[in-house]
Coordinates of C-alpha atoms and ligand atoms in Angstrom, one line a residue:
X1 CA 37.5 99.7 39.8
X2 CA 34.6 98.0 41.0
X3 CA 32.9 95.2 38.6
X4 CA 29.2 96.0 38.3
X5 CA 29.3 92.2 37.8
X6 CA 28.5 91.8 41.6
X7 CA 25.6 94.2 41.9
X8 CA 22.3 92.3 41.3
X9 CA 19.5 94.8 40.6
X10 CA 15.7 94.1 40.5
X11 CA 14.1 94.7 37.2
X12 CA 11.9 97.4 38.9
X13 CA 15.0 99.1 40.5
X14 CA 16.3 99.3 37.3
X15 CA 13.3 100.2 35.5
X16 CA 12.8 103.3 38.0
X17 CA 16.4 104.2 37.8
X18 CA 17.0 104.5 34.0
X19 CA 13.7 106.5 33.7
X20 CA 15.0 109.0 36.4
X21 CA 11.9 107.8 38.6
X22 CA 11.8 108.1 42.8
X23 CA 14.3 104.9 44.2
X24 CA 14.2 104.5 47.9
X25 CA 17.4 101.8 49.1
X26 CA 16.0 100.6 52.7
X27 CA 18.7 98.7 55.2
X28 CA 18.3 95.5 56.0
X29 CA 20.3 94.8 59.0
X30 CA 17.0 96.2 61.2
X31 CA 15.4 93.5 59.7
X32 CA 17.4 90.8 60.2
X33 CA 19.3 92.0 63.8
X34 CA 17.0 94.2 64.9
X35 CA 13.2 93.4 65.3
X36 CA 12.3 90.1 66.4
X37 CA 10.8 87.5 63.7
X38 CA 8.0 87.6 62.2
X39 CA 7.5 91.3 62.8
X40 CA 10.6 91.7 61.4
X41 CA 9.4 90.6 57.8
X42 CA 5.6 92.7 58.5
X43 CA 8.0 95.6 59.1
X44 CA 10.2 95.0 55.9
X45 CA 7.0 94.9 53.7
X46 CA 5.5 97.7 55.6
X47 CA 7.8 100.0 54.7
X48 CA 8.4 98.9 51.3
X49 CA 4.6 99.5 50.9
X50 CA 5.2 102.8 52.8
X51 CA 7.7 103.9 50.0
X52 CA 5.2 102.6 47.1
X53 CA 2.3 104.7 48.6
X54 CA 4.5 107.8 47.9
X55 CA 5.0 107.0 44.7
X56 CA 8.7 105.6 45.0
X57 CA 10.4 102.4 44.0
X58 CA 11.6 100.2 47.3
X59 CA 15.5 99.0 46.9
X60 CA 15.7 96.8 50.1
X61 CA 19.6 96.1 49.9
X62 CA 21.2 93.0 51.6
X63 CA 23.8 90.3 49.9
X64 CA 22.8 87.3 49.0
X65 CA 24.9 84.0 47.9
X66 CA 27.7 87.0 47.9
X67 CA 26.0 89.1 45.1
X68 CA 24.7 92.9 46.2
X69 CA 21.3 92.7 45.8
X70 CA 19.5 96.1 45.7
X71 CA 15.7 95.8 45.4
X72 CA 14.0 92.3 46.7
X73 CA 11.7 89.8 45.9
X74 CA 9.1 88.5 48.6
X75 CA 11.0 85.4 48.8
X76 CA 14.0 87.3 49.4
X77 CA 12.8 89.1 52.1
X78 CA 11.5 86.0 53.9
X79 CA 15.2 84.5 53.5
X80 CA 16.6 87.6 55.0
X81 CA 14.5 87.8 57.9
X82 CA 13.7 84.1 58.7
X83 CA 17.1 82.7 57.4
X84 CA 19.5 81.3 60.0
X85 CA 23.4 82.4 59.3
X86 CA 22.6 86.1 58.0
X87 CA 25.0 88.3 58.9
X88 CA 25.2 91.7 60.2
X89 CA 27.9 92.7 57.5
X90 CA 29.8 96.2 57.5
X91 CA 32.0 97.5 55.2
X92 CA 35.3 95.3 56.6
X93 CA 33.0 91.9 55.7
X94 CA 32.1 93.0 52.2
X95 CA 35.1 91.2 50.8
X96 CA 35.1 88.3 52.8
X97 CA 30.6 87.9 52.2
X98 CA 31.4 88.3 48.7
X99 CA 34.1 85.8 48.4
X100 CA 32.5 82.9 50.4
X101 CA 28.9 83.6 49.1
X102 CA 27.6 84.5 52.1
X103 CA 23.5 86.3 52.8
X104 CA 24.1 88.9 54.6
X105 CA 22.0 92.1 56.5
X106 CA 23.4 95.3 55.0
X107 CA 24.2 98.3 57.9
X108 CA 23.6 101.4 57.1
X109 CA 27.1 101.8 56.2
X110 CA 27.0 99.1 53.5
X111 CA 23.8 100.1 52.2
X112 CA 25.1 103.7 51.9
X113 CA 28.1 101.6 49.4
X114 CA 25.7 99.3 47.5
X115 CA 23.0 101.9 47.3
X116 CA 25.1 104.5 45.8
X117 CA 27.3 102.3 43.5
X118 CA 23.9 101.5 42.0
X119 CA 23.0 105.2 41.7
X120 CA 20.2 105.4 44.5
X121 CA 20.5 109.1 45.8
X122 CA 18.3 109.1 48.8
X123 CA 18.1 106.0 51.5
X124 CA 15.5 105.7 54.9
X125 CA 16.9 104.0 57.8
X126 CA 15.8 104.0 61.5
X127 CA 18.9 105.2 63.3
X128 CA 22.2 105.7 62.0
X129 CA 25.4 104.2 64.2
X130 CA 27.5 106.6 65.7
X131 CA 30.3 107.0 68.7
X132 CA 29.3 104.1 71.0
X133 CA 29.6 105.1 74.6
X134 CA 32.4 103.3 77.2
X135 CA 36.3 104.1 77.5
X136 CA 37.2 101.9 74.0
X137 CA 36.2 104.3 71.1
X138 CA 33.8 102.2 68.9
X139 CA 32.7 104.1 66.2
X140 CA 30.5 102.4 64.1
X141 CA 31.5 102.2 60.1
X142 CA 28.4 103.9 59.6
X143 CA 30.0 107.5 60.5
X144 CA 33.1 106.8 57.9
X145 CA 30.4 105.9 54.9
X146 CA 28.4 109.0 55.4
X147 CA 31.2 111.0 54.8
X148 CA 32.5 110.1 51.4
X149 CA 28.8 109.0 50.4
X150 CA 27.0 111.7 48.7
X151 CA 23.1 110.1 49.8
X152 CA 20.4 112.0 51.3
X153 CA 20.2 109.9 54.6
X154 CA 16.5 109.7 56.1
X155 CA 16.4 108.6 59.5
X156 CA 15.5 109.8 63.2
X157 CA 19.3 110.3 64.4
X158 CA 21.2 108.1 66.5
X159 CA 20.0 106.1 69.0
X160 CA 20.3 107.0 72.9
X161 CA 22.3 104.1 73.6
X162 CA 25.7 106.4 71.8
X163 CA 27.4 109.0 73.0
X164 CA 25.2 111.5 71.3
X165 CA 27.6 114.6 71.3
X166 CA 30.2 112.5 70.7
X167 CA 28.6 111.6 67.3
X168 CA 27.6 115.2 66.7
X169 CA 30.7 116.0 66.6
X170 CA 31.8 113.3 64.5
X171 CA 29.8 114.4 62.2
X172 CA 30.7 117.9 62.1
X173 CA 34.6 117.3 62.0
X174 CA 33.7 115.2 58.9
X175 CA 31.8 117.9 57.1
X176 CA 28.5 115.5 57.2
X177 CA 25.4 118.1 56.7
X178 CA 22.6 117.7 59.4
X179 CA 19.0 118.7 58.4
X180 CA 16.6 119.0 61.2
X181 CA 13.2 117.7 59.0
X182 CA 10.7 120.1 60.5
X183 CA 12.5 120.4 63.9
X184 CA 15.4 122.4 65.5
X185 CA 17.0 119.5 67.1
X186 CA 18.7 116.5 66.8
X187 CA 16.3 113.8 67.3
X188 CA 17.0 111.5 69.6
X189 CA 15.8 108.1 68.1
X190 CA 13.3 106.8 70.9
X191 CA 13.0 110.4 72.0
X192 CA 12.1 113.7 70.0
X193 CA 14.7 116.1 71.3
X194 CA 18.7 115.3 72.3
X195 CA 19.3 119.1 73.4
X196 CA 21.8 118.9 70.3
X197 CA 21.6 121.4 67.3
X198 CA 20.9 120.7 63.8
X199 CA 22.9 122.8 61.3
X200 CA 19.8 123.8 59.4
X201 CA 15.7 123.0 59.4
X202 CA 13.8 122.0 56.2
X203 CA 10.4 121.9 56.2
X204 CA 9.5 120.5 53.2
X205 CA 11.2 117.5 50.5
X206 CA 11.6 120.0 47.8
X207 CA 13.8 122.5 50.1
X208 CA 15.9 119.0 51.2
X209 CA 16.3 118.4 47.4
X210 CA 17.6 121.9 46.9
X211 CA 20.5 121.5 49.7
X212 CA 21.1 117.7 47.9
X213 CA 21.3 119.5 45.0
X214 CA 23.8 121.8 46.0
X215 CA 25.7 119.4 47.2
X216 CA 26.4 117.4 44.3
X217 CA 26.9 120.8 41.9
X218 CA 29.8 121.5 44.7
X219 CA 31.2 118.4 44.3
X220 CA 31.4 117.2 47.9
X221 CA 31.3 114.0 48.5
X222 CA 29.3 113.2 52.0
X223 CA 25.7 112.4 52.8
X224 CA 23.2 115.0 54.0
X225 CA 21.7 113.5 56.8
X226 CA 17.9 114.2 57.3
X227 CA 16.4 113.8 61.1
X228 CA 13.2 113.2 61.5
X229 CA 11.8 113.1 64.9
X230 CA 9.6 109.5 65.9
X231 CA 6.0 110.8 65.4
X232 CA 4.7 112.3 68.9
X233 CA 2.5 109.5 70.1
X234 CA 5.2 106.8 69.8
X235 CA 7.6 109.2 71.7
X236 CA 9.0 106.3 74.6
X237 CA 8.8 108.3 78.1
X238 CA 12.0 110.0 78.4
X239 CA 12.5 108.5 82.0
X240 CA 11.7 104.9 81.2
X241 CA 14.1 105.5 78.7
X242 CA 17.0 106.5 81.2
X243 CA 16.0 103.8 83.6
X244 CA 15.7 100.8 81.0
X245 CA 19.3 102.2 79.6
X246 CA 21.4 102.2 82.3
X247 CA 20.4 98.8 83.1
X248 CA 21.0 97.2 79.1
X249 CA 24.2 98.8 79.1
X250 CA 25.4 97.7 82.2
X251 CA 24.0 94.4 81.5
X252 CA 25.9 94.6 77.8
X253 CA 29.3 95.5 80.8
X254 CA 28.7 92.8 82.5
X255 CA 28.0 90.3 80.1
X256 CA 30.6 91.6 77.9
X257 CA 29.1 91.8 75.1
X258 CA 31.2 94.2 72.5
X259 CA 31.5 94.6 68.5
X260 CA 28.8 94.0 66.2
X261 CA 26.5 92.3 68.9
X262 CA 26.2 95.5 70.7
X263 CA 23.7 97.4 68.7
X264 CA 21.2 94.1 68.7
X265 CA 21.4 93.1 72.3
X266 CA 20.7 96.9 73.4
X267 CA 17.7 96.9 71.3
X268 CA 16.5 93.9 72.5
X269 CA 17.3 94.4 76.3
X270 CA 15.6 97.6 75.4
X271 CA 12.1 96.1 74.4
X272 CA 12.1 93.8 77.2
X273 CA 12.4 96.7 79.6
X274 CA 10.2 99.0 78.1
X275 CA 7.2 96.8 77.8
X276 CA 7.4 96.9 73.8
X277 CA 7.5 100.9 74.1
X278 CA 10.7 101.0 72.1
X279 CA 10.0 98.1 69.3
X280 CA 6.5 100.2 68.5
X281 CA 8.7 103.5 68.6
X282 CA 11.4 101.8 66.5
X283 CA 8.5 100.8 63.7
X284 CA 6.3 103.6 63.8
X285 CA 10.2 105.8 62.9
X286 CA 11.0 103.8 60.4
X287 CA 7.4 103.7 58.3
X288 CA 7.5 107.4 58.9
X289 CA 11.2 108.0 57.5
X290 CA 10.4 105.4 54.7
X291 CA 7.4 108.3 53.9
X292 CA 9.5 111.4 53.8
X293 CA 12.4 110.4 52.1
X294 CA 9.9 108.5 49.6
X295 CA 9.0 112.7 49.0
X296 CA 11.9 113.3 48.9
X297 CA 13.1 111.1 46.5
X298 CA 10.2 112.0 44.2
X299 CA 11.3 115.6 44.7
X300 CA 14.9 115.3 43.7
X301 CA 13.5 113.1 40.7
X302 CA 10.7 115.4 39.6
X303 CA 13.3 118.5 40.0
X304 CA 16.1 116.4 37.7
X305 CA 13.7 115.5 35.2
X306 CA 12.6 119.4 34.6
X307 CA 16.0 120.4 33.5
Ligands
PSU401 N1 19.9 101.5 64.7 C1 18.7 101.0 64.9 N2 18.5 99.7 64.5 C2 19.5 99.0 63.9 C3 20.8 99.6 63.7 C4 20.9 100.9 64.1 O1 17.8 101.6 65.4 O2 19.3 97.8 63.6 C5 21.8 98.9 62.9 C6 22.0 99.6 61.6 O3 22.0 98.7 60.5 C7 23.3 100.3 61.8 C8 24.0 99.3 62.6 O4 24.0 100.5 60.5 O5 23.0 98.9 63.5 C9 25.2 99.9 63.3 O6 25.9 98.9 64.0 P1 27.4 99.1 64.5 O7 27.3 100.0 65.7 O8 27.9 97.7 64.9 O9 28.2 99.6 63.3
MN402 MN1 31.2 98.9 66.6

């Protein structure tokens, strides 16, 4: 049983979720592994203020002194961004951050179990982890969570730097629902189109809230993830984006750099490459994913509250 004890929620979070108003969880591993500082921290307000302009409460989750926070201060945030000694921490460290009082960066994956123990039903991230590529299968713990989390997902797919299909398909075996958010196609992170279906298009929050919807009154259990393609004129150049990711990943080869320092030195190798093309790609997704599932999340409120 798990001992509510541990979860820390902001008076606002709180607020918001007792009165059945629109909660937002946002990750905080993208701001403490993956922007550099300080536009880490302008990006972690930013899309806090992006949620709050929708009308939705932020619930930046990250642990803190081993407690699950969900919903920060400003203090907090500057800890978490500035802070040497913050972890990246997936579901395997949970135990071990909690025990030893660690600050940690939530994943996606750990988000997805703070968030949802603390009844937050829809959550904006940048890119979700997926089926790395390379001959030793690392899957990230992200693909796992989504499937026995029942959270809308807002994001812009998985990254370029996976094995796209691979993930797909992961997905799929695992019963994890993909909505295309006003496109046909899997989004590609960095890129609008990754030639790879969605298994439906929605066009609008309320007709997102409506397949969430059904999804709890069936019971099942995994996240619907929404895609949402990087607005057009942040799109990086699809072959820059080849050229600059052959060379991070066989730098990541030769360097071998593996595990949970993967995903940051990509990113970073990435921006170097690209001139900055991916960092203002990577921040203009997430502001616009912190948008719609704000919608979203006033939609699946507004629709609860009615009945
Ligand atoms: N995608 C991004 N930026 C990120 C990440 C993914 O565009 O910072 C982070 C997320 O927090 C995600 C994590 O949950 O990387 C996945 O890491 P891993 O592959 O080690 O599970
Ligand atoms: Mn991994």
């Amino acid at each position: 049983m798990f001992d509510r004890s541990l979860l820390n929620v902001s008076e606002e979070v709180e607020a918001a979720l007792r009165e059945g108003r629109a909660v937002v969880a946002l990750e905080s591993t993208v701001i403490a592994h993956g922007l550099p500082r300080p536009l880490n921290l302008e990006t972690a307000r930013r899309l806090e203020q992006a949620v709050r302009e929708r009308g939705a409460v932020p619930a930046t989750v990250a642990v803190l002194g081993g407690r699950l926070c969900v919903g920060l201060s400003d203090p907090q945030l500057e800890r978490l961004a500035f802070a040497e000694g913050v972890r990246k921490m997936s579901r395997r460290d949970l135990a071990v951050g909690v025990a030893r009082g660690w600050d940690g960066a939530t994943t996606v994956a750990t988000t997805l179990w703070v968030a949802s123990r603390a009844g937050v039903k829809v959550f904006a991230t940048g890119g979700i982890g997926g089926v790395h590529r390379g001959q030793l299968p690392d899957v990230s713990a992200d693909l796992p969570e989504l499937a026995r989390t029942p959270m809308t997902v807002v994001c812009s797919g998985a990254k370029s730097v996976l094995d796209l299909p691979a993930t797909r398909e992961w997905l799929e075996t695992h019963g994890v629902c993909l909505v295309g958010y006003g496109v046909d196609e899997l989004p590609a992170f960095y890129t609008r189109r990754s030639g790879l279906a969605v298994d439906v298009r929605c066009d609008t929050p309320r007709e997102v809230a409506e397949v969430a919807r059904a999804r709890d009154a069936l019971g099942l259990e995994g996240a619907l993830v929404v895609a949402v393609a990087v607005p057009i004129e942040f799109e990086v150049d699809a072959g820059l984006m080849e050229e600059s990711l052959s060379e991070a990943l066989s730098e990541a080869e030769r360097r071998n750099v593996s595990g949970r320092e993967l995903t940051p030195f990509l990113l970073s190798h990435l921006a170097a490459r690209t001139g900055g093309a991916t960092l203002r790609a990577n921040i203009a997704l997430l502001e616009n994913n912190a948008r719609v599932a704000a919608e979203i999340s006033a939609e699946v409120g507004v629709r609860s509250a009615e009945r």
